[in-house]
XYZ file of C-alpha atoms in Angstrom:
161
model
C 191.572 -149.923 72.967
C 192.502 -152.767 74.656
C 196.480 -154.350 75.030
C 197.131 -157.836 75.775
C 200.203 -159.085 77.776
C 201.686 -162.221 79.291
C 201.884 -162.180 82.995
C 204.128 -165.336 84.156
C 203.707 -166.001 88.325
C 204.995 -168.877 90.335
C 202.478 -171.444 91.314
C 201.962 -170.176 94.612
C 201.570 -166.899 93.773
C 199.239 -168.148 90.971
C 196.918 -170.334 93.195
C 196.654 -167.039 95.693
C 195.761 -164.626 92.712
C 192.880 -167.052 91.930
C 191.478 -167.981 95.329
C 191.642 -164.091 95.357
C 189.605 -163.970 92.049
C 187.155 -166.287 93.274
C 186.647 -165.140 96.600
C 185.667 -161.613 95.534
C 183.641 -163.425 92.362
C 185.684 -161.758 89.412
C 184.419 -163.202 85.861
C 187.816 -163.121 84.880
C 191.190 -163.019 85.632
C 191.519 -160.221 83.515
C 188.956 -157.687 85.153
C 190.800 -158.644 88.838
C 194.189 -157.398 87.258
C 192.555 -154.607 86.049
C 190.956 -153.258 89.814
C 194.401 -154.906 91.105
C 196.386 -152.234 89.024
C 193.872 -149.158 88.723
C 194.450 -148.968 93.114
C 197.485 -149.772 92.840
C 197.738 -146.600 90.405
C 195.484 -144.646 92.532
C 197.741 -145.317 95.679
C 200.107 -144.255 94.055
C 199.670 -141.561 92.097
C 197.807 -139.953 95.561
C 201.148 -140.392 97.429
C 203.538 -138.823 95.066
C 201.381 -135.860 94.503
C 200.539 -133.136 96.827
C 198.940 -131.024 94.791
C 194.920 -131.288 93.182
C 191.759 -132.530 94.439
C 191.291 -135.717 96.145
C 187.484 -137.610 97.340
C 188.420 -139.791 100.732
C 187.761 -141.823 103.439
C 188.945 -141.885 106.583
C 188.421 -144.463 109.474
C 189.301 -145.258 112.760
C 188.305 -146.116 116.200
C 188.490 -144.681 119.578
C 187.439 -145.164 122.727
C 185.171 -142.320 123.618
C 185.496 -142.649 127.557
C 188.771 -141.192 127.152
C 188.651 -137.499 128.343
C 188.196 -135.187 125.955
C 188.675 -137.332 122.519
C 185.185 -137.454 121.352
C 184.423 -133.622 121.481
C 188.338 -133.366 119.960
C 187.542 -135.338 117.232
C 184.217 -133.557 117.127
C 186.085 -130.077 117.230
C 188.823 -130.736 114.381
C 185.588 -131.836 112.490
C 183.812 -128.548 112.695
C 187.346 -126.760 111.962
C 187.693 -128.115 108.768
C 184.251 -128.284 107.492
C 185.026 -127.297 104.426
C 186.542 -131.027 103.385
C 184.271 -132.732 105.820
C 181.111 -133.744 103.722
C 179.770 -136.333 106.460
C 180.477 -138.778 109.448
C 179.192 -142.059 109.809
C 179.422 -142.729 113.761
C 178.964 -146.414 114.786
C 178.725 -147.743 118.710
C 181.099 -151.123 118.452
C 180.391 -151.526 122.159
C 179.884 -149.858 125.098
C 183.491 -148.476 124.860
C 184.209 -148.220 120.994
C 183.324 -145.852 118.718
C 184.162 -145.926 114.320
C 183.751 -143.390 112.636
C 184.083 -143.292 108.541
C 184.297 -139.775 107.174
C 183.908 -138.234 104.007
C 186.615 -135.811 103.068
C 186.782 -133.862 99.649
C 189.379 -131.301 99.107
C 192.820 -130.340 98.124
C 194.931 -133.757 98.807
C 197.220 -131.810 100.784
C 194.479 -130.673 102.943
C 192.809 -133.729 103.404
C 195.973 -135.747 103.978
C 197.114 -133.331 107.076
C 194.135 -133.148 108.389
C 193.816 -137.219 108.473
C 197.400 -137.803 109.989
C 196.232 -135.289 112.503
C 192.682 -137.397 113.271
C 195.226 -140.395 113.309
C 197.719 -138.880 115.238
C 195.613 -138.111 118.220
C 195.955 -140.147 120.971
C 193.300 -142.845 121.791
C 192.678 -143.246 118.131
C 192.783 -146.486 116.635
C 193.233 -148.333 113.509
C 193.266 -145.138 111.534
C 193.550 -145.381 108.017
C 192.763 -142.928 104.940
C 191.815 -144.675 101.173
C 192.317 -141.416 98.492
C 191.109 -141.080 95.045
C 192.585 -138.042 93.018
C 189.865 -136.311 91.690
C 189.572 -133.617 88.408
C 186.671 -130.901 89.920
C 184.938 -128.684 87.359
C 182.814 -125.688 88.360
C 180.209 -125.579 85.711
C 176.889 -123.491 85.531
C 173.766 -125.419 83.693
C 170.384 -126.872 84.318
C 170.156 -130.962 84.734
C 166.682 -132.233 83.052
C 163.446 -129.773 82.720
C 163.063 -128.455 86.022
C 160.960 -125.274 86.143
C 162.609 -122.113 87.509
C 163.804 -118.355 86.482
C 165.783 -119.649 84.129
C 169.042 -119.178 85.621
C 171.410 -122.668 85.239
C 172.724 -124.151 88.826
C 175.970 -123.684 89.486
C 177.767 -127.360 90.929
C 180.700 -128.910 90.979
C 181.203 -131.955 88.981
C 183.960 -134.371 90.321
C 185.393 -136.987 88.298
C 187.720 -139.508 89.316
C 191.078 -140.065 87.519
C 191.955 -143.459 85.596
C-alpha cells in the first residue's frame, strides 16, 4: 500500500534535492525520497540497536610501510574470522593500501571489531555502512539437484525495511 504526503522545501534546498535526483538518474522524485529515507532508517535503526544480525562494509586506507600495520590488520582479520566473509585489497600507490571488507555477524560484534580496525593507528578514512539483517537457519534442497536426499542446511539473510 502506498501513502502520499506533501513535502514543502525552500528553493534551495529544492534545486539541491533535484540536481541530486538527476545526478544519480532517479525516474522520480518519489523513488529518491524513498532510498533517501530507507538509509536514513537503516542508519538509524543500526545505531540505536546493539543487539541482532547486521551484513557490513568496512573501508579504509593505510599505509602499509608502516611497521607492523599490514600483518595487524591481517592478524585481527584471522581473529575474527567468523564475521569476516572476504577482503578486497587494492594498491592506490606505491604507499597506499584500501581495503573493503565484508563483515556479517552480531552488530555488536561487527561494530567493535570495526572501531578497533579504525582505531589503529596508520589507518585512514575508516568508515563502516551496516544493514540490520533477520538470519534464518533453514534445512531444504534449492532446485533438483541429485544427492542422498538429505536437504542443505544454509542460512538465509534478509535485510530489514
Amino acid at each position: 500500500m502506498t501513502e502520499r504526503f506533501t513535502v514543502s522545501l525552500d528553493r534551495e534546498l529544492a534545486e539541491a534535492f533535484e540536481a541530486y535526483r538527476r545526478r544519480l538518474g532517479y525516474s522520480s522524485r518519489s523513488e529518491a525520497v524513498r532510498d533517501l529515507l530507507r538509509g536514513f532508517l537503516a542508519r538509524q535503526r543500526s545505531e540505536q540497536e546493539s543487539d541482532g544480525d547486521c551484513v557490513g562494509i568496512l573501508t579504509y586506507i593505510y599505509d602499509h610501510h608502516r611497521r607492523d600495520l599490514a600483518a595487524g590488520l591481517t592478524e585481527a582479520q584471522h581473529a575474527q574470522h567468523d564475521l569476516s566473509v572476504a577482503t578486497l585489497h587494492v594498491h592506490l600507490d606505491h604507499d597506499h593500501c584500501l581495503e573493503s571488507t565484508v563483515l556479517r555477524g552480531p552488530l555488536d560484534r561487527v561494530r567493535r571489531f570495526s572501531d578497533q580496525v579504525i582505531a589503529r593507528r596508520g589507518v585512514r578514512h575508516g568508515e563502516l555502512h551496516l544493514v540490520p539483517v533477520a538470519v534464518e537457519a533453514d534445512r531444504h534442497r534449492h532446485g533438483d539437484r541429485p544427492g542422498d536426499g538429505l536437504a542443505d542446511a544454509h542460512e538465509h539473510i534478509t535485510p530489514h525495511e
